[in-house]
Amino acid sequence: MTEPALAFTFPRRPTPRRGLVAVLTLLVLLIAAGRIRFALTEPLWFDETFTLAITGQETWAGFLRECWRDPGGPAYYLLARLWTGLFGTGDLAVRAPSLIAVAVAGALPMLIKVPGLSRPARIGWGLMIYAWWGVGFFLDARCYALLLAISTGQLIAFARLMQTPGLRRALIWAGLAALAIVTHYYALFFGLAQGLIYLALWRLSAVRTWPAALAFAPAFAEIAWHAPQLKRFSALGKVWHPDLTAAGVVQVATFLVNPIGPLALAGAALVLILARLAGRRDDAELEVPPAAIWLTAGSGVLAFALVLAFALTGSGLSPRYLIPAAPALMLGLVLIVQAGPRPSLALGGLVFLWLGLQVSPALDGLGPRRPLPRYEFETASEFLMAKGVTDVVFLWDHEVTPIIPPDTIARVGGVFFQRAGRPVRVTPLVVTPDQDPNRLIPQAASGARPSFIWLYNQDGHTAAHRFPPTLDKAPGWSCQRTAPGPAGVLACVKG
């Protein structure tokens, strides 16, 4: 009798594709964990404190008043007010919308078909956008992560409109462009650049979609409402923004490719060179992008040029204002890869470069918390609360302070006390660059348990530039200084 043959089964080896997916997933989760840890443990820096002060108004009338006083668009503040009303005002809670927005920005190209991009190219582009945001400073409770997500959606909508003009597609693009504008006013230049390219390519077909322009009406009405305050801030732009130089333009451009710095741009160039040296293109692997998608990426370059021209008028420029151009520039890199030799190899190289640059920051974020030189006074407020202070003199020694109403400054100075249920009397102190805060602060300090918080920048057009803080060396004060260096915070309590 013949015995039945034994059937042996061997474990299947993981295919290269499965291994690649596993590594990419691990990197994405590592970055996410580092971001969450950072958002949970790092104190809110100064601009985030303004977000708390604006969104924490007791009435909607007060909220709208503070939105008008701030130079930023109101869309983010509205979202933050609704969010904190549901989830509270803890540090992680107020940063959560930014964490979510970055993930959404990266997911959009993967979920929405982009004409002219293969599926691998869309996935690669999305992962680059997700990794671009980094681990650290830009996770803050400000408008920039939301702006990145909206601008990514706007760019995808523009790509679809460029492929086939139509009123529905034009309305979607215009609606997102208008939303980006009321999130950050510099987004106006990106909508303008895309509109000009659309008209230049499609001409009469584009004109027929003119009703979509009505979507911009609420945004322009909001700008008109906000214009008087924006004019006041714009007049001070050159005071705290350096003059635009050739070196500054290069710095902004490298920031937009990847905030890590020139290393990313050099790495991207190396990936493209190696892909070209590796062999000829396999035409069956990825399709050559059509002209419309190239023009979509080019809209970021045109918008960049428009913003630079505007900055030359003296309005000031920070790299963060150009965040809407970042998805377009990364799209341009992906298109170069898709049209070149060995596209899969080159695309993988770009993705791993972008994700890999964030590994070290993510691991640092997961390590033990350490003091960072951040411009924040949450730590100072906690120090004063532990001392049981009753009165706080709050001095924000900055060029823009004179145009901000004193009650707003007082609300900002007491925001952490209010959040902790430890109300204090806050006295705002506004000084000019020729006044010595070391003399004026003790004169303003009063109450049963007086104290002060002094935010200074010795490199600016400020009082601290001429009169560096020395009260921590004066008798009768118990002090804590954070962020040692030209810009920092000094908090002291009497006695």
Coordinates of C-alpha atoms in Angstrom, one line a residue, residues 1-480:
M1 CA 0.0 0.0 0.0
T2 CA 1.4 3.3 -1.1
E3 CA 1.6 5.9 1.6
P4 CA 0.2 9.3 0.6
A5 CA 2.8 11.9 -0.2
L6 CA 3.3 14.5 2.5
A7 CA 2.4 18.0 1.4
F8 CA 4.9 20.5 2.8
T9 CA 4.1 24.2 2.8
F10 CA 6.8 26.8 3.3
P11 CA 6.2 30.4 4.5
R12 CA 6.1 32.8 1.6
R13 CA 8.9 35.2 1.5
P14 CA 7.8 38.8 1.7
T15 CA 7.9 40.4 -1.7
P16 CA 10.0 43.5 -2.2
R17 CA 6.8 45.5 -2.5
R18 CA 5.5 44.3 0.9
G19 CA 8.8 45.0 2.5
L20 CA 8.7 48.5 1.0
V21 CA 5.2 49.1 2.3
A22 CA 6.2 47.9 5.7
V23 CA 9.2 50.3 5.9
L24 CA 7.2 53.2 4.7
T25 CA 4.4 52.5 7.2
L26 CA 7.0 52.3 10.0
L27 CA 8.5 55.7 9.0
V28 CA 5.1 57.3 8.8
L29 CA 4.1 56.0 12.2
L30 CA 7.4 57.0 13.7
I31 CA 7.0 60.6 12.4
A32 CA 3.4 60.7 13.7
A33 CA 4.5 59.5 17.1
G34 CA 7.3 62.1 17.3
R35 CA 4.8 64.8 16.3
I36 CA 2.2 63.8 18.9
R37 CA 4.9 63.6 21.6
F38 CA 6.2 67.0 20.7
A39 CA 2.7 68.5 20.7
L40 CA 2.0 67.0 24.1
T41 CA 5.2 68.0 25.9
E42 CA 6.5 71.3 24.4
P43 CA 5.1 74.5 25.9
L44 CA 3.0 76.7 23.6
W45 CA 5.2 79.3 22.0
F46 CA 4.2 83.0 21.9
D47 CA 2.1 83.0 18.7
E48 CA 0.1 79.9 19.9
T49 CA -0.7 81.9 23.0
F50 CA -2.3 84.5 20.8
T51 CA -4.5 81.7 19.4
L52 CA -5.6 80.8 22.9
A53 CA -6.3 84.5 23.7
I54 CA -8.4 85.0 20.6
T55 CA -10.4 81.7 20.7
G56 CA -11.0 81.9 24.4
Q57 CA -13.3 84.9 24.2
E58 CA -16.5 84.5 26.3
T59 CA -18.7 86.0 23.5
W60 CA -18.7 85.8 19.8
A61 CA -18.6 89.6 19.6
G62 CA -15.4 89.5 21.6
F63 CA -14.0 86.8 19.3
L64 CA -14.7 88.8 16.2
R65 CA -13.2 91.9 17.7
E66 CA -9.9 90.0 18.5
C67 CA -9.9 88.5 15.0
W68 CA -10.1 92.0 13.5
R69 CA -7.2 93.1 15.7
D70 CA -5.0 90.2 14.6
P71 CA -3.3 90.5 11.1
G72 CA -4.1 86.9 10.2
G73 CA -7.2 85.6 8.4
P74 CA -10.1 84.5 10.6
A75 CA -10.7 81.0 9.1
Y76 CA -8.2 79.2 11.4
Y77 CA -9.4 81.0 14.5
L78 CA -13.0 80.0 13.8
L79 CA -12.0 76.3 13.5
A80 CA -9.8 76.6 16.6
R81 CA -12.7 78.2 18.6
L82 CA -15.1 75.4 17.6
W83 CA -12.5 72.7 18.3
T84 CA -11.4 74.0 21.8
G85 CA -15.1 74.3 22.7
L86 CA -15.4 70.6 22.2
F87 CA -12.0 69.3 23.3
G88 CA -10.6 71.9 25.7
T89 CA -7.6 74.1 25.7
G90 CA -4.7 71.8 26.7
D91 CA -1.5 72.0 24.7
L92 CA -2.2 68.8 22.8
A93 CA -5.9 69.7 22.2
V94 CA -5.1 73.1 20.7
R95 CA -2.4 71.6 18.4
A96 CA -4.5 68.6 17.4
P97 CA -6.1 70.4 14.4
S98 CA -2.7 71.1 13.0
L99 CA -1.6 67.4 13.4
I100 CA -4.8 66.3 11.7
A101 CA -4.5 68.9 8.9
V102 CA -1.0 67.7 8.0
A103 CA -2.2 64.1 7.7
V104 CA -5.1 65.2 5.6
A105 CA -2.7 67.2 3.3
G106 CA -0.6 64.1 2.7
A107 CA -3.7 61.9 2.1
L108 CA -5.4 64.1 -0.4
P109 CA -3.2 63.2 -3.4
M110 CA -3.5 59.5 -2.5
L111 CA -7.3 59.6 -2.3
I112 CA -8.1 61.9 -5.3
K113 CA -7.2 61.1 -8.8
V114 CA -4.9 63.8 -10.3
P115 CA -4.8 64.0 -14.1
G116 CA -1.4 63.2 -15.4
L117 CA -0.1 61.5 -12.3
S118 CA 0.2 57.7 -12.0
R119 CA -1.0 56.1 -8.7
P120 CA 2.6 55.5 -7.5
A121 CA 3.4 59.2 -8.3
R122 CA 0.3 60.3 -6.3
I123 CA 1.3 58.2 -3.3
G124 CA 4.9 59.5 -3.4
W125 CA 3.7 63.1 -3.7
G126 CA 1.4 62.6 -0.7
L127 CA 4.1 61.1 1.4
M128 CA 6.4 63.9 0.6
I129 CA 3.8 66.5 1.6
Y130 CA 3.2 64.6 4.9
A131 CA 6.9 64.4 5.7
W132 CA 7.6 68.0 4.5
W133 CA 5.9 69.4 7.7
G134 CA 8.6 67.9 9.9
V135 CA 8.6 67.3 13.6
G136 CA 8.7 70.4 15.7
F137 CA 8.1 74.0 15.3
F138 CA 5.5 74.0 12.6
L139 CA 3.2 71.7 14.5
D140 CA 2.0 74.7 16.4
A141 CA -1.6 76.0 17.0
R142 CA -1.5 78.4 14.1
C143 CA -3.0 78.6 10.7
Y144 CA -0.1 77.1 8.7
A145 CA -1.0 73.4 8.8
L146 CA -4.5 74.1 7.8
L147 CA -3.2 76.3 5.0
L148 CA -1.1 73.4 3.8
A149 CA -4.1 71.1 3.6
I150 CA -6.3 73.7 1.9
S151 CA -3.6 74.6 -0.6
T152 CA -3.0 71.0 -1.5
G153 CA -6.7 70.5 -2.1
Q154 CA -6.7 73.7 -4.1
L155 CA -3.8 72.5 -6.3
I156 CA -5.5 69.2 -7.0
A157 CA -8.7 71.0 -7.9
F158 CA -6.7 73.3 -10.2
A159 CA -5.1 70.3 -11.9
R160 CA -8.5 68.8 -12.6
L161 CA -9.8 72.1 -13.9
M162 CA -6.8 72.5 -16.2
Q163 CA -7.5 69.1 -17.7
T164 CA -11.2 69.8 -18.4
P165 CA -12.7 73.3 -17.9
G166 CA -16.2 73.3 -16.4
L167 CA -18.2 75.3 -14.0
R168 CA -18.4 72.7 -11.4
R169 CA -14.7 72.1 -11.3
A170 CA -14.1 75.9 -11.4
L171 CA -16.4 76.4 -8.4
I172 CA -14.5 73.8 -6.4
W173 CA -11.2 75.4 -7.2
A174 CA -12.4 78.9 -6.5
G175 CA -14.1 77.9 -3.3
L176 CA -10.8 76.3 -2.0
A177 CA -8.8 79.3 -3.2
A178 CA -11.1 81.7 -1.3
L179 CA -10.9 79.6 1.8
A180 CA -7.1 79.6 1.6
I181 CA -7.2 83.4 1.3
V182 CA -9.3 83.9 4.5
T183 CA -6.9 81.5 6.2
H184 CA -3.8 83.5 5.2
Y185 CA -3.9 86.5 3.0
Y186 CA -0.7 85.7 1.1
A187 CA -2.7 82.8 -0.4
L188 CA -4.2 85.5 -2.7
F189 CA -1.1 85.4 -4.8
F190 CA -1.4 81.6 -5.4
G191 CA -5.0 81.9 -6.5
L192 CA -4.0 84.8 -8.8
A193 CA -1.2 82.8 -10.4
Q194 CA -3.5 79.8 -11.0
G195 CA -6.2 82.0 -12.4
L196 CA -3.8 83.6 -14.8
I197 CA -2.5 80.3 -16.0
Y198 CA -6.1 78.9 -16.4
L199 CA -7.1 81.9 -18.6
A200 CA -3.9 81.8 -20.6
L201 CA -4.4 78.1 -21.5
W202 CA -8.1 77.8 -22.0
R203 CA -9.1 81.4 -22.9
L204 CA -12.7 81.4 -24.0
S205 CA -13.5 78.1 -22.3
A206 CA -12.2 79.6 -19.1
V207 CA -14.2 82.8 -19.5
R208 CA -17.4 80.8 -19.8
T209 CA -16.8 79.6 -16.2
W210 CA -16.9 83.2 -14.9
P211 CA -19.7 82.5 -12.3
A212 CA -17.1 80.6 -10.3
A213 CA -15.5 83.9 -9.5
L214 CA -18.4 84.7 -7.3
A215 CA -16.9 82.3 -4.8
F216 CA -14.3 84.9 -4.0
A217 CA -16.8 87.5 -3.0
P218 CA -17.0 86.5 0.7
A219 CA -13.1 86.5 0.9
F220 CA -12.8 90.0 -0.7
A221 CA -15.6 91.3 1.6
E222 CA -13.7 90.0 4.6
I223 CA -10.5 91.6 3.4
A224 CA -12.3 94.9 3.0
W225 CA -13.6 94.6 6.6
H226 CA -10.1 93.8 7.9
A227 CA -8.2 96.3 5.6
P228 CA -7.7 99.2 8.1
Q229 CA -5.9 96.9 10.6
L230 CA -4.0 95.2 7.9
K231 CA -2.7 98.5 6.7
R232 CA -1.4 99.3 10.1
F233 CA 0.5 96.1 10.4
S234 CA 1.8 96.4 6.8
A235 CA 3.3 99.7 7.6
L236 CA 5.5 98.0 10.3
G237 CA 6.5 95.1 8.0
K238 CA 10.0 96.3 7.4
V239 CA 10.6 96.9 11.1
W240 CA 10.8 93.2 12.0
H241 CA 11.2 91.5 8.6
P242 CA 14.7 91.9 7.1
D243 CA 15.1 93.4 3.7
L244 CA 14.8 90.8 0.9
T245 CA 18.2 89.9 -0.6
A246 CA 19.3 87.3 -3.1
A247 CA 20.5 85.1 -0.2
G248 CA 17.1 85.5 1.4
V249 CA 15.3 84.4 -1.8
V250 CA 17.5 81.2 -1.9
Q251 CA 16.8 80.5 1.7
V252 CA 13.0 80.8 1.2
A253 CA 13.2 78.6 -1.9
T254 CA 15.1 75.8 -0.1
F255 CA 12.6 76.1 2.8
L256 CA 9.8 75.5 0.4
V257 CA 11.4 72.4 -1.0
N258 CA 11.9 71.1 2.5
P259 CA 12.3 73.0 5.8
I260 CA 15.2 70.8 6.9
G261 CA 17.3 73.0 4.7
P262 CA 19.7 72.8 1.7
L263 CA 20.3 69.1 2.4
A264 CA 17.0 68.1 1.0
L265 CA 17.5 70.1 -2.2
A266 CA 21.0 68.6 -2.7
G267 CA 19.6 65.1 -1.9
A268 CA 16.8 65.5 -4.5
A269 CA 19.4 66.5 -7.1
L270 CA 21.5 63.5 -6.3
V271 CA 18.5 61.2 -6.6
L272 CA 17.7 62.5 -10.0
I273 CA 21.3 62.2 -11.2
L274 CA 21.6 58.7 -9.9
A275 CA 18.3 57.7 -11.6
R276 CA 19.6 59.1 -14.9
L277 CA 22.9 57.2 -14.6
A278 CA 21.1 54.0 -13.7
G279 CA 19.7 53.4 -17.1
R280 CA 17.2 54.4 -19.8
R281 CA 13.5 55.0 -19.1
D282 CA 11.1 52.1 -19.2
D283 CA 8.1 53.6 -21.1
A284 CA 5.7 51.0 -19.7
E285 CA 6.5 51.9 -16.1
L286 CA 5.1 55.4 -15.8
E287 CA 3.4 57.7 -18.3
V288 CA 4.8 61.1 -19.4
P289 CA 2.9 63.9 -17.7
P290 CA 0.8 66.1 -20.0
A291 CA 1.3 69.9 -20.3
A292 CA -1.6 70.7 -18.0
I293 CA 0.0 69.1 -14.9
W294 CA 3.3 70.8 -15.6
L295 CA 1.5 74.1 -15.7
T296 CA -0.2 73.2 -12.4
A297 CA 3.2 72.7 -10.8
G298 CA 4.4 75.8 -12.5
S299 CA 1.7 77.9 -10.7
G300 CA 3.7 77.6 -7.6
V301 CA 6.8 79.1 -9.2
L302 CA 4.7 82.0 -10.7
A303 CA 3.1 82.6 -7.3
F304 CA 6.5 82.6 -5.7
A305 CA 7.6 85.3 -8.1
L306 CA 4.5 87.4 -7.4
V307 CA 5.0 87.2 -3.6
L308 CA 8.7 88.2 -4.0
A309 CA 7.6 91.2 -6.1
F310 CA 5.1 92.2 -3.4
A311 CA 7.7 91.8 -0.7
L312 CA 9.9 94.3 -2.4
T313 CA 7.3 97.0 -1.7
G314 CA 8.4 96.7 2.0
S315 CA 5.5 94.6 3.2
G316 CA 7.8 92.0 4.7
L317 CA 8.2 88.3 4.0
S318 CA 8.5 85.2 6.2
P319 CA 9.1 81.7 4.6
R320 CA 5.9 80.5 6.3
Y321 CA 3.8 82.9 4.2
L322 CA 4.8 80.9 1.1
I323 CA 3.6 77.5 2.4
P324 CA 0.9 77.2 -0.4
A325 CA 3.8 76.9 -2.9
A326 CA 5.3 73.9 -1.2
P327 CA 2.9 71.3 -2.6
A328 CA 3.4 72.7 -6.1
L329 CA 7.2 72.6 -5.9
M330 CA 7.1 69.0 -4.6
L331 CA 4.7 68.1 -7.4
G332 CA 7.3 69.5 -9.8
L333 CA 9.9 67.2 -8.5
V334 CA 7.6 64.2 -8.8
L335 CA 6.8 65.2 -12.4
I336 CA 10.5 65.4 -13.3
V337 CA 10.9 61.9 -11.9
Q338 CA 7.8 60.6 -13.7
A339 CA 9.1 61.9 -17.0
G340 CA 12.7 60.7 -16.5
P341 CA 14.6 57.4 -16.6
R342 CA 14.0 54.8 -13.9
P343 CA 11.0 56.6 -12.4
S344 CA 10.2 54.0 -9.8
L345 CA 13.7 54.1 -8.5
A346 CA 13.9 57.9 -8.4
L347 CA 10.4 58.3 -6.8
G348 CA 11.4 55.9 -4.1
G349 CA 14.5 57.8 -3.5
L350 CA 12.7 61.1 -3.1
V351 CA 10.1 59.6 -0.7
F352 CA 12.7 57.9 1.5
L353 CA 14.8 61.1 1.5
W354 CA 11.8 63.2 2.7
L355 CA 10.8 60.6 5.3
G356 CA 14.3 59.9 6.3
L357 CA 15.1 63.5 7.1
Q358 CA 12.5 63.4 9.8
V359 CA 13.7 60.2 11.5
S360 CA 16.2 62.0 13.8
P361 CA 13.7 64.8 14.8
A362 CA 11.1 62.1 15.5
L363 CA 13.4 60.1 17.7
D364 CA 14.5 63.3 19.5
G365 CA 10.8 64.1 20.1
L366 CA 10.2 60.6 21.5
G367 CA 13.2 60.9 23.9
P368 CA 13.2 62.6 27.3
R369 CA 11.8 66.1 27.3
R370 CA 14.6 68.7 27.3
P371 CA 14.5 72.5 27.5
L372 CA 14.4 74.1 24.0
P373 CA 15.2 77.8 23.3
R374 CA 11.6 78.6 22.4
Y375 CA 10.0 82.0 22.6
E376 CA 7.3 81.1 25.1
F377 CA 6.0 82.1 28.5
E378 CA 3.9 79.1 29.5
T379 CA 6.9 78.0 31.6
A380 CA 7.2 81.5 33.1
S381 CA 3.5 81.5 33.9
E382 CA 3.7 78.2 35.7
F383 CA 6.7 79.5 37.6
L384 CA 4.7 82.5 38.8
M385 CA 1.6 80.4 39.6
A386 CA 3.7 78.2 41.8
K387 CA 4.8 81.4 43.7
G388 CA 1.1 82.4 44.3
V389 CA 1.3 85.7 42.6
T390 CA -1.7 88.0 42.6
D391 CA -0.6 90.7 40.1
V392 CA 1.5 90.4 36.9
V393 CA 3.1 93.2 34.9
F394 CA 3.2 91.9 31.3
L395 CA 5.7 93.4 28.9
W396 CA 5.9 92.1 25.3
D397 CA 8.9 94.1 24.1
H398 CA 8.2 93.9 20.3
E399 CA 8.0 96.4 17.4
V400 CA 4.3 95.7 16.8
T401 CA 3.1 96.1 20.4
P402 CA 2.3 99.8 20.2
I403 CA -0.5 99.2 17.7
I404 CA -2.2 96.4 19.8
P405 CA -4.8 97.5 22.3
P406 CA -3.8 97.2 25.9
D407 CA -6.7 95.0 26.8
T408 CA -5.6 92.5 24.2
I409 CA -2.1 92.5 25.6
A410 CA -3.5 91.9 29.1
R411 CA -5.6 89.0 27.9
V412 CA -2.6 87.4 26.2
G413 CA -0.5 87.9 29.4
G414 CA -3.0 86.2 31.6
V415 CA -4.1 83.4 29.3
F416 CA -2.3 80.6 31.1
F417 CA -3.5 81.8 34.5
Q418 CA -7.0 81.8 33.2
R419 CA -6.7 78.3 31.7
A420 CA -5.5 77.0 35.0
G421 CA -8.3 78.7 37.0
R422 CA -5.8 81.0 38.7
P423 CA -7.0 84.5 37.7
V424 CA -4.6 87.4 38.3
R425 CA -4.6 91.1 37.7
V426 CA -2.6 91.7 34.5
T427 CA -1.1 95.1 33.9
P428 CA 0.1 95.6 30.3
L429 CA 3.3 97.6 30.0
V430 CA 4.2 99.2 26.6
V431 CA 7.6 100.8 26.2
T432 CA 9.5 102.5 23.4
P433 CA 13.0 101.6 22.4
D434 CA 14.4 104.5 24.3
Q435 CA 12.7 103.5 27.6
D436 CA 14.4 101.2 30.2
P437 CA 12.1 98.4 31.3
N438 CA 14.5 97.6 34.2
R439 CA 13.4 100.9 35.7
L440 CA 9.7 100.9 34.6
I441 CA 8.7 97.4 35.5
P442 CA 9.4 97.8 39.3
Q443 CA 7.4 101.1 39.2
A444 CA 4.4 99.3 37.6
A445 CA 4.5 96.3 39.9
S446 CA 2.0 96.4 42.7
G447 CA -0.5 94.3 44.7
A448 CA -0.2 91.7 47.4
R449 CA 2.2 89.5 45.5
P450 CA 3.5 91.4 42.5
S451 CA 5.4 89.9 39.6
F452 CA 6.2 90.4 36.0
I453 CA 6.8 88.6 32.7
W454 CA 9.1 90.3 30.2
L455 CA 9.4 88.9 26.7
Y456 CA 12.4 90.4 25.0
N457 CA 14.4 90.4 21.8
Q458 CA 17.7 92.1 22.0
D459 CA 18.3 91.8 18.2
G460 CA 15.1 93.8 17.3
H461 CA 14.1 97.4 17.3
T462 CA 13.2 97.1 21.0
A463 CA 13.9 98.4 24.4
A464 CA 15.9 95.3 25.3
H465 CA 18.3 96.0 22.4
R466 CA 19.4 99.1 24.3
F467 CA 18.6 98.0 27.8
P468 CA 19.2 94.2 28.3
P469 CA 17.2 92.6 31.1
T470 CA 19.0 92.8 34.4
L471 CA 16.3 92.6 37.0
D472 CA 17.1 88.9 37.7
K473 CA 20.3 90.3 39.3
A474 CA 18.5 93.0 41.3
P475 CA 17.9 92.5 45.0
G476 CA 14.3 91.6 46.1
W477 CA 13.3 89.6 43.1
S478 CA 13.1 85.8 42.7
C479 CA 13.4 85.1 39.0
Q480 CA 13.5 82.5 36.2

